[in-house]
């Protein structure tokens, strides 16, 4: 019975989402591994819902499954914007378990993490194809943004005509250079922030409301 | 030294019966025929195109030959002689048989005409009933090595085949992957699980499921 009720609920939820005029836009948080995507997703979720999305870690590929936080209501100038946040695994062209061994991980765990991360990237790419209405592209502003992965992903996002907001994260770091990101992707607006410190989040929310509202 | 062990380089007189049961030095059973007057440089110098292939491992020629040999073996049902030719078309053994000799010394004449007596063979030799027995032994050895190469690269082949089909994820080794993002993005179905031996589970789009 519980199963049936759940099923009924989810069908009616899906139907109401389908026919509602104010469907929350599903916003994918994309970017390379360790750019701070989960930190940002958690920051947004905590600021507006009180909950977190998932664990953050300095070890790459901590997020290996897309995680969703639904119905995040962001208020800007008395207006409410409702979005679903999808925190995705860091997109990369190579996953190597030896990278994790440096983080005090056993080989078996590292191999498993590597496999899951690869599955996660496949899933994230699939979501990008048909399941997101907009993209927040997070870059670590202390590293070179001009990589094959970034160029390819931003190219895909542009070809889909998805609204995209580029965030230059980690401005609290010494090596941070927002200008480097602006130079790499001059066709898009780049917003600086530190998701960890909560710096410049107001502007981030303004832009989220503007782009995805 | 008309015959030389391709493994350790030990030379043998033409017609020598020592080599009939394998090289006494190293047990090798491949010999190269080196007529008098030929230069004595190492075998690898004289046959550069052949030996470098097997170490390559994934030489398609080697695979094709291996497969053909296996097929032939299956059809013929384990007869030794065809597989000698099928397995080792280019080994030195064929050169031994084909080696032209203008003069024939006593050892050669004996090798050609007489059956080796059991006393002349080491104890471990299986019934020395035929003077071409080493060729048979060689065939057995190459068969087993063909089996080995057939079994081991099987996984490799499977992995390669999958990689060719699913260019979206290349399994370099367990825990090491290369991803083709464009391909992953372009595909209708997506990978939901990677398994051992390079297998994938994929999520098939609904229209295909029905």
mmCIF file of C-alpha atoms in Angstrom:
data_model
loop_
_atom_site.group_PDB
_atom_site.id
_atom_site.type_symbol
_atom_site.label_atom_id
_atom_site.label_comp_id
_atom_site.label_asym_id
_atom_site.label_seq_id
_atom_site.Cartn_x
_atom_site.Cartn_y
_atom_site.Cartn_z
ATOM 1 C CA UNK A 1 0.000 0.000 0.000
ATOM 2 C CA UNK A 2 2.779 2.364 0.953
ATOM 3 C CA UNK A 3 4.371 1.746 -2.377
ATOM 4 C CA UNK A 4 1.148 2.499 -4.228
ATOM 5 C CA UNK A 5 0.590 5.659 -2.265
ATOM 6 C CA UNK A 6 4.125 6.758 -2.998
ATOM 7 C CA UNK A 7 3.631 5.997 -6.637
ATOM 8 C CA UNK A 8 0.379 7.941 -6.716
ATOM 9 C CA UNK A 9 2.036 10.836 -4.954
ATOM 10 C CA UNK A 10 4.936 10.946 -7.310
ATOM 11 C CA UNK A 11 2.664 10.731 -10.343
ATOM 12 C CA UNK A 12 0.507 13.573 -9.122
ATOM 13 C CA UNK A 13 3.640 15.526 -8.250
ATOM 14 C CA UNK A 14 5.015 14.908 -11.701
ATOM 15 C CA UNK A 15 1.701 15.890 -13.262
ATOM 16 C CA UNK A 16 1.473 19.049 -11.231
ATOM 17 C CA UNK A 17 5.049 19.915 -12.134
ATOM 18 C CA UNK A 18 4.258 19.253 -15.735
ATOM 19 C CA UNK A 19 1.227 21.464 -15.852
ATOM 20 C CA UNK A 20 2.127 24.089 -13.338
ATOM 21 C CA UNK A 21 2.910 27.441 -14.849
ATOM 22 C CA UNK A 22 5.555 28.166 -12.311
ATOM 23 C CA UNK A 23 7.653 25.027 -12.503
ATOM 24 C CA UNK A 24 10.848 25.501 -10.655
ATOM 25 C CA UNK A 25 13.673 25.695 -13.133
ATOM 26 C CA UNK A 26 16.156 22.914 -12.741
ATOM 27 C CA UNK A 27 19.585 24.474 -12.491
ATOM 28 C CA UNK A 28 22.622 22.255 -12.880
ATOM 29 C CA UNK A 29 25.766 23.225 -11.052
ATOM 30 C CA UNK A 30 28.544 22.119 -13.362
ATOM 31 C CA UNK A 31 32.285 22.510 -13.453
ATOM 32 C CA UNK A 32 35.555 20.615 -13.097
ATOM 33 C CA UNK A 33 36.314 18.561 -9.964
ATOM 34 C CA UNK A 34 37.196 20.562 -6.857
ATOM 35 C CA UNK A 35 35.860 23.852 -8.163
ATOM 36 C CA UNK A 36 33.579 24.151 -5.143
ATOM 37 C CA UNK A 37 30.291 23.077 -6.673
ATOM 38 C CA UNK A 38 29.032 21.248 -3.591
ATOM 39 C CA UNK A 39 30.200 24.043 -1.326
ATOM 40 C CA UNK A 40 28.149 26.442 -3.438
ATOM 41 C CA UNK A 41 25.145 24.105 -3.586
ATOM 42 C CA UNK A 42 25.278 23.739 0.189
ATOM 43 C CA UNK A 43 25.643 27.480 0.641
ATOM 44 C CA UNK A 44 22.586 28.173 -1.513
ATOM 45 C CA UNK A 45 20.545 25.382 0.084
ATOM 46 C CA UNK A 46 21.482 26.420 3.611
ATOM 47 C CA UNK A 47 20.793 30.075 2.958
ATOM 48 C CA UNK A 48 17.296 29.420 1.610
ATOM 49 C CA UNK A 49 16.119 26.087 2.989
ATOM 50 C CA UNK A 50 18.296 25.439 6.017
ATOM 51 C CA UNK A 51 19.425 22.043 4.659
ATOM 52 C CA UNK A 52 22.614 20.969 3.000
ATOM 53 C CA UNK A 53 22.882 19.146 -0.303
ATOM 54 C CA UNK A 54 25.822 16.852 0.328
ATOM 55 C CA UNK A 55 29.225 16.439 1.928
ATOM 56 C CA UNK A 56 32.074 18.674 0.808
ATOM 57 C CA UNK A 57 35.653 17.517 0.594
ATOM 58 C CA UNK A 58 39.027 18.610 -0.641
ATOM 59 C CA UNK A 59 39.454 15.157 -2.169
ATOM 60 C CA UNK A 60 38.363 15.348 -5.809
ATOM 61 C CA UNK A 61 35.217 13.487 -6.862
ATOM 62 C CA UNK A 62 33.557 13.610 -3.463
ATOM 63 C CA UNK A 63 30.288 14.067 -5.348
ATOM 64 C CA UNK A 64 29.802 11.017 -7.513
ATOM 65 C CA UNK A 65 26.076 11.143 -8.041
ATOM 66 C CA UNK A 66 24.038 14.148 -9.050
ATOM 67 C CA UNK A 67 22.268 15.437 -5.939
ATOM 68 C CA UNK A 68 19.163 17.473 -6.098
ATOM 69 C CA UNK A 69 17.671 20.017 -3.766
ATOM 70 C CA UNK A 70 14.166 20.839 -4.868
ATOM 71 C CA UNK A 71 12.110 23.946 -4.443
ATOM 72 C CA UNK A 72 14.769 26.319 -3.285
ATOM 73 C CA UNK A 73 12.983 29.650 -3.012
ATOM 74 C CA UNK A 74 15.232 32.625 -3.470
ATOM 75 C CA UNK A 75 13.802 36.019 -2.647
ATOM 76 C CA UNK A 76 15.055 39.051 -4.506
ATOM 77 C CA UNK A 77 13.481 42.501 -4.315
ATOM 78 C CA UNK A 78 10.244 41.083 -2.973
ATOM 79 C CA UNK A 79 10.069 38.587 -5.837
ATOM 80 C CA UNK A 80 10.393 34.867 -5.326
ATOM 81 C CA UNK A 81 12.325 32.619 -7.657
ATOM 82 C CA UNK A 82 11.989 28.891 -7.160
ATOM 83 C CA UNK A 83 14.680 26.604 -8.501
ATOM 84 C CA UNK A 84 15.767 22.998 -8.156
ATOM 85 C CA UNK A 85 19.485 22.806 -7.626
ATOM 86 C CA UNK A 86 21.312 19.850 -9.120
ATOM 87 C CA UNK A 87 24.807 19.443 -7.771
ATOM 88 C CA UNK A 88 26.738 17.346 -10.276
ATOM 89 C CA UNK A 89 29.991 15.390 -10.084
ATOM 90 C CA UNK A 90 33.023 17.264 -11.387
ATOM 91 C CA UNK A 91 33.384 16.775 -15.105
ATOM 92 C CA UNK A 92 36.720 15.549 -16.340
ATOM 93 C CA UNK A 93 38.173 13.555 -19.221
ATOM 94 C CA UNK A 94 40.342 11.306 -17.060
ATOM 95 C CA UNK A 95 39.684 9.551 -13.802
ATOM 96 C CA UNK A 96 42.595 7.753 -12.231
ATOM 97 C CA UNK A 97 42.408 5.992 -8.887
ATOM 98 C CA UNK A 98 46.091 6.710 -8.176
ATOM 99 C CA UNK A 99 45.109 10.323 -7.676
ATOM 100 C CA UNK A 100 43.113 9.281 -4.610
ATOM 101 C CA UNK A 101 45.920 7.243 -3.117
ATOM 102 C CA UNK A 102 47.597 10.526 -2.197
ATOM 103 C CA UNK A 103 44.660 11.250 0.061
ATOM 104 C CA UNK A 104 45.325 8.329 2.385
ATOM 105 C CA UNK A 105 42.905 6.034 0.672
ATOM 106 C CA UNK A 106 43.205 2.279 0.301
ATOM 107 C CA UNK A 107 43.590 1.025 -3.228
ATOM 108 C CA UNK A 108 40.237 -0.771 -3.289
ATOM 109 C CA UNK A 109 38.444 2.337 -2.097
ATOM 110 C CA UNK A 110 40.322 4.474 -4.593
ATOM 111 C CA UNK A 111 39.413 2.155 -7.466
ATOM 112 C CA UNK A 112 35.781 2.155 -6.388
ATOM 113 C CA UNK A 113 35.759 5.914 -6.038
ATOM 114 C CA UNK A 114 37.249 6.194 -9.492
ATOM 115 C CA UNK A 115 34.594 3.938 -10.989
ATOM 116 C CA UNK A 116 31.791 5.800 -9.269
ATOM 117 C CA UNK A 117 33.221 9.132 -10.339
ATOM 118 C CA UNK A 118 33.260 7.949 -13.950
ATOM 119 C CA UNK A 119 29.649 6.838 -13.686
ATOM 120 C CA UNK A 120 28.871 10.185 -12.129
ATOM 121 C CA UNK A 121 30.419 12.097 -15.008
ATOM 122 C CA UNK A 122 28.421 9.995 -17.472
ATOM 123 C CA UNK A 123 25.296 10.828 -15.513
ATOM 124 C CA UNK A 124 26.129 14.527 -15.326
ATOM 125 C CA UNK A 125 26.669 14.671 -19.075
ATOM 126 C CA UNK A 126 23.371 12.945 -19.605
ATOM 127 C CA UNK A 127 21.561 15.402 -17.356
ATOM 128 C CA UNK A 128 23.075 18.236 -19.305
ATOM 129 C CA UNK A 129 21.553 16.802 -22.426
ATOM 130 C CA UNK A 130 17.947 16.975 -21.375
ATOM 131 C CA UNK A 131 17.352 17.495 -17.728
ATOM 132 C CA UNK A 132 18.498 20.995 -16.884
ATOM 133 C CA UNK A 133 16.978 24.353 -17.724
ATOM 134 C CA UNK A 134 19.996 26.422 -16.851
ATOM 135 C CA UNK A 135 23.587 26.045 -15.719
ATOM 136 C CA UNK A 136 25.686 27.577 -13.010
ATOM 137 C CA UNK A 137 29.230 26.913 -14.155
ATOM 138 C CA UNK A 138 31.642 26.975 -11.241
ATOM 139 C CA UNK A 139 35.348 27.553 -11.771
ATOM 140 C CA UNK A 140 38.177 27.687 -9.284
ATOM 141 C CA UNK A 141 39.566 31.165 -9.930
ATOM 142 C CA UNK A 142 42.979 30.150 -8.600
ATOM 143 C CA UNK A 143 43.509 27.726 -11.485
ATOM 144 C CA UNK A 144 43.734 28.128 -15.243
ATOM 145 C CA UNK A 145 40.192 28.132 -16.614
ATOM 146 C CA UNK A 146 41.244 27.561 -20.178
ATOM 147 C CA UNK A 147 40.958 23.765 -20.264
ATOM 148 C CA UNK A 148 39.545 21.338 -22.760
ATOM 149 C CA UNK A 149 36.793 20.280 -20.369
ATOM 150 C CA UNK A 150 35.655 23.839 -19.632
ATOM 151 C CA UNK A 151 35.710 24.863 -23.260
ATOM 152 C CA UNK A 152 33.816 21.768 -24.332
ATOM 153 C CA UNK A 153 31.183 21.999 -21.604
ATOM 154 C CA UNK A 154 30.574 25.683 -22.080
ATOM 155 C CA UNK A 155 30.366 25.014 -25.816
ATOM 156 C CA UNK A 156 27.728 22.320 -25.220
ATOM 157 C CA UNK A 157 25.780 24.597 -22.903
ATOM 158 C CA UNK A 158 25.873 27.377 -25.492
ATOM 159 C CA UNK A 159 24.756 25.005 -28.242
ATOM 160 C CA UNK A 160 21.753 24.067 -26.073
ATOM 161 C CA UNK A 161 20.905 27.738 -25.656
ATOM 162 C CA UNK A 162 20.802 27.238 -21.910
ATOM 163 C CA UNK A 163 21.186 30.295 -19.732
ATOM 164 C CA UNK A 164 24.583 30.051 -18.039
ATOM 165 C CA UNK A 165 26.115 31.916 -15.190
ATOM 166 C CA UNK A 166 29.857 31.608 -14.768
ATOM 167 C CA UNK A 167 31.043 31.820 -11.191
ATOM 168 C CA UNK A 168 34.646 32.549 -10.325
ATOM 169 C CA UNK A 169 34.859 30.722 -7.010
ATOM 170 C CA UNK A 170 37.559 30.730 -4.325
ATOM 171 C CA UNK A 171 38.300 34.455 -4.502
ATOM 172 C CA UNK A 172 39.489 34.099 -0.915
ATOM 173 C CA UNK A 173 42.594 32.314 -2.201
ATOM 174 C CA UNK A 174 45.762 34.257 -2.867
ATOM 175 C CA UNK A 175 46.239 32.982 -6.420
ATOM 176 C CA UNK A 176 42.718 33.828 -7.407
ATOM 177 C CA UNK A 177 42.281 35.748 -10.660
ATOM 178 C CA UNK A 178 38.747 36.548 -11.761
ATOM 179 C CA UNK A 179 40.071 38.413 -14.774
ATOM 180 C CA UNK A 180 41.665 35.241 -16.107
ATOM 181 C CA UNK A 181 38.198 33.662 -16.258
ATOM 182 C CA UNK A 182 36.666 36.765 -17.814
ATOM 183 C CA UNK A 183 39.358 36.648 -20.485
ATOM 184 C CA UNK A 184 38.769 32.971 -21.166
ATOM 185 C CA UNK A 185 34.996 33.304 -21.562
ATOM 186 C CA UNK A 186 34.342 36.915 -22.519
ATOM 187 C CA UNK A 187 30.973 36.019 -24.035
ATOM 188 C CA UNK A 188 29.572 35.330 -20.552
ATOM 189 C CA UNK A 189 29.190 37.322 -17.424
ATOM 190 C CA UNK A 190 31.527 36.166 -14.668
ATOM 191 C CA UNK A 191 30.570 36.649 -11.032
ATOM 192 C CA UNK A 192 33.310 36.420 -8.387
ATOM 193 C CA UNK A 193 32.562 34.719 -5.078
ATOM 194 C CA UNK A 194 33.815 32.585 -2.284
ATOM 195 C CA UNK A 195 31.219 29.920 -1.607
ATOM 196 C CA UNK A 196 33.235 28.786 1.386
ATOM 197 C CA UNK A 197 33.409 32.224 3.021
ATOM 198 C CA UNK A 198 30.070 33.393 1.699
ATOM 199 C CA UNK A 199 31.678 36.378 -0.045
ATOM 200 C CA UNK A 200 29.622 38.189 -2.666
ATOM 201 C CA UNK A 201 26.679 35.813 -2.377
ATOM 202 C CA UNK A 202 24.225 38.673 -2.717
ATOM 203 C CA UNK A 203 25.352 39.352 -6.240
ATOM 204 C CA UNK A 204 25.221 35.621 -6.973
ATOM 205 C CA UNK A 205 21.575 35.476 -5.853
ATOM 206 C CA UNK A 206 20.746 38.589 -7.856
ATOM 207 C CA UNK A 207 22.148 36.984 -10.940
ATOM 208 C CA UNK A 208 20.454 33.639 -10.278
ATOM 209 C CA UNK A 209 17.124 35.465 -10.051
ATOM 210 C CA UNK A 210 17.909 37.428 -13.187
ATOM 211 C CA UNK A 211 19.092 34.479 -15.267
ATOM 212 C CA UNK A 212 16.796 31.712 -14.073
ATOM 213 C CA UNK A 213 13.762 33.517 -12.676
ATOM 214 C CA UNK B 1 76.963 -24.097 -37.239
ATOM 215 C CA UNK B 2 74.062 -24.586 -39.634
ATOM 216 C CA UNK B 3 71.495 -24.623 -36.845
ATOM 217 C CA UNK B 4 71.246 -22.154 -34.076
ATOM 218 C CA UNK B 5 68.940 -22.081 -31.101
ATOM 219 C CA UNK B 6 66.912 -18.895 -31.428
ATOM 220 C CA UNK B 7 66.677 -18.673 -27.685
ATOM 221 C CA UNK B 8 70.233 -18.946 -26.402
ATOM 222 C CA UNK B 9 72.144 -18.852 -29.661
ATOM 223 C CA UNK B 10 73.853 -22.229 -29.229
ATOM 224 C CA UNK B 11 74.961 -23.712 -32.530
ATOM 225 C CA UNK B 12 74.460 -27.256 -33.782
ATOM 226 C CA UNK B 13 76.001 -29.169 -36.628
ATOM 227 C CA UNK B 14 73.761 -29.954 -39.507
ATOM 228 C CA UNK B 15 72.013 -33.213 -38.822
ATOM 229 C CA UNK B 16 72.841 -33.042 -35.162
ATOM 230 C CA UNK B 17 70.480 -35.158 -33.141
ATOM 231 C CA UNK B 18 71.057 -33.198 -29.984
ATOM 232 C CA UNK B 19 68.564 -30.625 -30.987
ATOM 233 C CA UNK B 20 65.870 -33.188 -31.696
ATOM 234 C CA UNK B 21 64.829 -33.098 -28.076
ATOM 235 C CA UNK B 22 65.250 -29.405 -27.619
ATOM 236 C CA UNK B 23 68.282 -27.284 -26.965
ATOM 237 C CA UNK B 24 70.364 -28.931 -24.216
ATOM 238 C CA UNK B 25 71.308 -25.485 -22.937
ATOM 239 C CA UNK B 26 68.027 -23.771 -22.543
ATOM 240 C CA UNK B 27 65.403 -26.278 -23.604
ATOM 241 C CA UNK B 28 64.379 -24.041 -26.478
ATOM 242 C CA UNK B 29 62.809 -25.790 -29.409
ATOM 243 C CA UNK B 30 63.103 -23.197 -32.122
ATOM 244 C CA UNK B 31 66.162 -23.307 -34.284
ATOM 245 C CA UNK B 32 67.299 -21.260 -37.155
ATOM 246 C CA UNK B 33 69.018 -22.727 -40.150
ATOM 247 C CA UNK B 34 72.233 -20.903 -40.889
ATOM 248 C CA UNK B 35 74.006 -22.254 -43.960
ATOM 249 C CA UNK B 36 77.795 -22.198 -44.058
ATOM 250 C CA UNK B 37 79.037 -18.817 -45.148
ATOM 251 C CA UNK B 38 76.043 -16.916 -43.862
ATOM 252 C CA UNK B 39 77.007 -14.168 -41.495
ATOM 253 C CA UNK B 40 76.882 -15.027 -37.859
ATOM 254 C CA UNK B 41 75.160 -12.024 -36.557
ATOM 255 C CA UNK B 42 72.430 -12.651 -33.974
ATOM 256 C CA UNK B 43 69.169 -14.039 -35.288
ATOM 257 C CA UNK B 44 67.264 -10.864 -34.517
ATOM 258 C CA UNK B 45 69.402 -9.011 -37.054
ATOM 259 C CA UNK B 46 68.711 -11.422 -39.827
ATOM 260 C CA UNK B 47 64.961 -11.489 -39.324
ATOM 261 C CA UNK B 48 63.958 -8.070 -38.216
ATOM 262 C CA UNK B 49 60.399 -8.022 -39.493
ATOM 263 C CA UNK B 50 59.164 -11.125 -37.674
ATOM 264 C CA UNK B 51 60.435 -11.193 -34.095
ATOM 265 C CA UNK B 52 59.354 -7.684 -33.050
ATOM 266 C CA UNK B 53 55.709 -8.538 -33.571
ATOM 267 C CA UNK B 54 54.835 -10.870 -30.709
ATOM 268 C CA UNK B 55 56.161 -8.554 -27.972
ATOM 269 C CA UNK B 56 53.854 -5.901 -29.377
ATOM 270 C CA UNK B 57 51.091 -8.014 -27.888
ATOM 271 C CA UNK B 58 48.267 -6.395 -29.753
ATOM 272 C CA UNK B 59 49.603 -6.978 -33.230
ATOM 273 C CA UNK B 60 46.601 -7.694 -35.329
ATOM 274 C CA UNK B 61 48.646 -9.970 -37.538
ATOM 275 C CA UNK B 62 49.554 -12.095 -34.553
ATOM 276 C CA UNK B 63 45.932 -12.182 -33.460
ATOM 277 C CA UNK B 64 44.679 -13.057 -36.885
ATOM 278 C CA UNK B 65 47.238 -15.794 -37.196
ATOM 279 C CA UNK B 66 46.344 -17.040 -33.720
ATOM 280 C CA UNK B 67 42.650 -17.060 -34.512
ATOM 281 C CA UNK B 68 43.141 -18.724 -37.866
ATOM 282 C CA UNK B 69 45.331 -21.308 -36.238
ATOM 283 C CA UNK B 70 42.684 -21.945 -33.615
ATOM 284 C CA UNK B 71 39.985 -22.253 -36.232
ATOM 285 C CA UNK B 72 42.089 -24.575 -38.320
ATOM 286 C CA UNK B 73 42.839 -26.627 -35.248
ATOM 287 C CA UNK B 74 39.180 -26.856 -34.402
ATOM 288 C CA UNK B 75 38.282 -27.967 -37.893
ATOM 289 C CA UNK B 76 41.105 -30.417 -38.256
ATOM 290 C CA UNK B 77 40.474 -31.763 -34.790
ATOM 291 C CA UNK B 78 43.877 -31.549 -33.248
ATOM 292 C CA UNK B 79 45.992 -33.074 -35.987
ATOM 293 C CA UNK B 80 49.544 -32.003 -35.476
ATOM 294 C CA UNK B 81 50.777 -31.437 -38.938
ATOM 295 C CA UNK B 82 48.467 -28.770 -40.285
ATOM 296 C CA UNK B 83 48.841 -26.780 -37.111
ATOM 297 C CA UNK B 84 52.587 -26.788 -37.537
ATOM 298 C CA UNK B 85 52.145 -24.855 -40.676
ATOM 299 C CA UNK B 86 49.237 -22.806 -39.411
ATOM 300 C CA UNK B 87 50.823 -21.842 -36.155
ATOM 301 C CA UNK B 88 54.300 -21.127 -37.250
ATOM 302 C CA UNK B 89 54.313 -20.226 -40.861
ATOM 303 C CA UNK B 90 57.416 -18.117 -40.559
ATOM 304 C CA UNK B 91 59.498 -19.814 -37.926
ATOM 305 C CA UNK B 92 62.929 -21.062 -38.577
ATOM 306 C CA UNK B 93 61.714 -24.625 -38.485
ATOM 307 C CA UNK B 94 60.373 -24.378 -41.958
ATOM 308 C CA UNK B 95 63.711 -23.060 -42.982
ATOM 309 C CA UNK B 96 65.374 -26.087 -41.525
ATOM 310 C CA UNK B 97 63.297 -28.308 -43.702
ATOM 311 C CA UNK B 98 63.638 -26.109 -46.710
ATOM 312 C CA UNK B 99 67.299 -25.278 -46.229
ATOM 313 C CA UNK B 100 69.148 -26.040 -49.404
ATOM 314 C CA UNK B 101 72.184 -28.196 -49.027
ATOM 315 C CA UNK B 102 74.599 -28.874 -51.785
ATOM 316 C CA UNK B 103 76.834 -31.141 -49.890
ATOM 317 C CA UNK B 104 75.688 -33.687 -47.444
ATOM 318 C CA UNK B 105 77.941 -34.859 -44.686
ATOM 319 C CA UNK B 106 77.627 -38.076 -42.756
ATOM 320 C CA UNK B 107 75.564 -36.515 -40.002
ATOM 321 C CA UNK B 108 73.175 -35.069 -42.526
ATOM 322 C CA UNK B 109 72.872 -38.309 -44.374
ATOM 323 C CA UNK B 110 72.235 -40.080 -41.114
ATOM 324 C CA UNK B 111 69.640 -37.525 -40.070
ATOM 325 C CA UNK B 112 67.924 -37.810 -43.368
ATOM 326 C CA UNK B 113 67.993 -41.499 -43.716
ATOM 327 C CA UNK B 114 68.036 -43.119 -40.322
ATOM 328 C CA UNK B 115 65.789 -43.287 -37.388
ATOM 329 C CA UNK B 116 67.383 -41.969 -34.250
ATOM 330 C CA UNK B 117 68.056 -44.665 -31.727
ATOM 331 C CA UNK B 118 66.462 -44.270 -28.338
ATOM 332 C CA UNK B 119 69.932 -44.304 -26.700
ATOM 333 C CA UNK B 120 70.850 -41.112 -28.395
ATOM 334 C CA UNK B 121 67.972 -39.256 -26.932
ATOM 335 C CA UNK B 122 67.806 -37.910 -23.411
ATOM 336 C CA UNK B 123 65.593 -39.805 -20.986
ATOM 337 C CA UNK B 124 62.785 -37.304 -20.815
ATOM 338 C CA UNK B 125 62.147 -37.396 -24.543
ATOM 339 C CA UNK B 126 58.741 -38.790 -25.372
ATOM 340 C CA UNK B 127 58.976 -41.786 -27.715
ATOM 341 C CA UNK B 128 61.644 -40.730 -30.161
ATOM 342 C CA UNK B 129 59.880 -42.517 -32.924
ATOM 343 C CA UNK B 130 60.100 -39.902 -35.577
ATOM 344 C CA UNK B 131 62.906 -37.705 -36.593
ATOM 345 C CA UNK B 132 60.654 -34.742 -37.066
ATOM 346 C CA UNK B 133 59.356 -35.209 -33.579
ATOM 347 C CA UNK B 134 60.764 -31.876 -32.415
ATOM 348 C CA UNK B 135 58.689 -30.198 -35.038
ATOM 349 C CA UNK B 136 55.682 -31.904 -33.480
ATOM 350 C CA UNK B 137 56.835 -30.826 -30.045
ATOM 351 C CA UNK B 138 57.257 -27.376 -31.399
ATOM 352 C CA UNK B 139 53.733 -27.459 -32.708
ATOM 353 C CA UNK B 140 52.464 -28.526 -29.308
ATOM 354 C CA UNK B 141 54.383 -25.722 -27.694
ATOM 355 C CA UNK B 142 53.115 -23.201 -30.151
ATOM 356 C CA UNK B 143 49.636 -24.538 -29.728
ATOM 357 C CA UNK B 144 49.753 -23.980 -26.041
ATOM 358 C CA UNK B 145 51.285 -20.584 -26.527
ATOM 359 C CA UNK B 146 48.616 -19.827 -29.094
ATOM 360 C CA UNK B 147 46.060 -20.868 -26.496
ATOM 361 C CA UNK B 148 47.678 -18.600 -23.982
ATOM 362 C CA UNK B 149 47.708 -15.651 -26.272
ATOM 363 C CA UNK B 150 44.176 -16.486 -27.216
ATOM 364 C CA UNK B 151 43.062 -16.567 -23.608
ATOM 365 C CA UNK B 152 44.914 -13.639 -22.188
ATOM 366 C CA UNK B 153 44.273 -11.040 -24.851
ATOM 367 C CA UNK B 154 40.672 -12.175 -24.852
ATOM 368 C CA UNK B 155 39.956 -9.728 -22.057
ATOM 369 C CA UNK B 156 42.059 -7.159 -23.776
ATOM 370 C CA UNK B 157 40.226 -7.773 -27.008
ATOM 371 C CA UNK B 158 36.889 -7.544 -25.273
ATOM 372 C CA UNK B 159 37.926 -4.319 -23.624
ATOM 373 C CA UNK B 160 39.160 -2.914 -26.903
ATOM 374 C CA UNK B 161 36.022 -3.951 -28.686
ATOM 375 C CA UNK B 162 33.888 -2.298 -26.057
ATOM 376 C CA UNK B 163 36.035 0.769 -26.207
ATOM 377 C CA UNK B 164 35.484 0.939 -29.921
ATOM 378 C CA UNK B 165 31.764 0.536 -29.542
ATOM 379 C CA UNK B 166 31.414 2.788 -26.552
ATOM 380 C CA UNK B 167 33.912 5.450 -27.246
ATOM 381 C CA UNK B 168 32.324 7.394 -24.441
ATOM 382 C CA UNK B 169 34.323 5.660 -21.718
ATOM 383 C CA UNK B 170 37.647 3.998 -22.241
ATOM 384 C CA UNK B 171 38.674 1.592 -19.537
ATOM 385 C CA UNK B 172 42.433 1.971 -19.467
ATOM 386 C CA UNK B 173 42.765 -0.299 -16.450
ATOM 387 C CA UNK B 174 40.583 -1.038 -13.446
ATOM 388 C CA UNK B 175 40.130 2.308 -11.755
ATOM 389 C CA UNK B 176 41.526 4.268 -14.669
ATOM 390 C CA UNK B 177 39.168 5.723 -17.189
ATOM 391 C CA UNK B 178 39.237 8.105 -20.084
ATOM 392 C CA UNK B 179 36.002 9.819 -20.912
ATOM 393 C CA UNK B 180 34.826 11.182 -24.200
ATOM 394 C CA UNK B 181 32.534 13.934 -22.991
ATOM 395 C CA UNK B 182 31.062 14.718 -26.386
ATOM 396 C CA UNK B 183 30.182 11.087 -26.890
ATOM 397 C CA UNK B 184 28.675 10.828 -23.405
ATOM 398 C CA UNK B 185 26.632 13.903 -24.072
ATOM 399 C CA UNK B 186 25.505 12.773 -27.513
ATOM 400 C CA UNK B 187 24.289 9.349 -26.498
ATOM 401 C CA UNK B 188 20.643 8.729 -25.805
ATOM 402 C CA UNK B 189 21.427 5.997 -23.342
ATOM 403 C CA UNK B 190 23.788 6.582 -20.497
ATOM 404 C CA UNK B 191 26.122 4.528 -18.413
ATOM 405 C CA UNK B 192 24.780 3.809 -14.970
ATOM 406 C CA UNK B 193 27.358 1.307 -13.832
ATOM 407 C CA UNK B 194 30.809 0.188 -14.815
ATOM 408 C CA UNK B 195 31.588 -3.409 -14.030
ATOM 409 C CA UNK B 196 34.646 -5.589 -14.052
ATOM 410 C CA UNK B 197 36.255 -6.561 -17.333
ATOM 411 C CA UNK B 198 35.201 -3.348 -18.965
ATOM 412 C CA UNK B 199 31.490 -4.142 -19.018
ATOM 413 C CA UNK B 200 28.926 -1.408 -18.730
ATOM 414 C CA UNK B 201 25.352 -1.200 -17.607
ATOM 415 C CA UNK B 202 23.522 1.397 -19.550
ATOM 416 C CA UNK B 203 20.217 3.090 -19.148
ATOM 417 C CA UNK B 204 18.313 2.531 -22.351
ATOM 418 C CA UNK B 205 15.907 5.216 -23.515
ATOM 419 C CA UNK B 206 12.256 4.249 -23.062
ATOM 420 C CA UNK B 207 11.263 3.951 -26.730
ATOM 421 C CA UNK B 208 13.927 1.260 -27.107
ATOM 422 C CA UNK B 209 12.818 -0.558 -23.968
ATOM 423 C CA UNK B 210 9.364 -0.952 -25.460
#
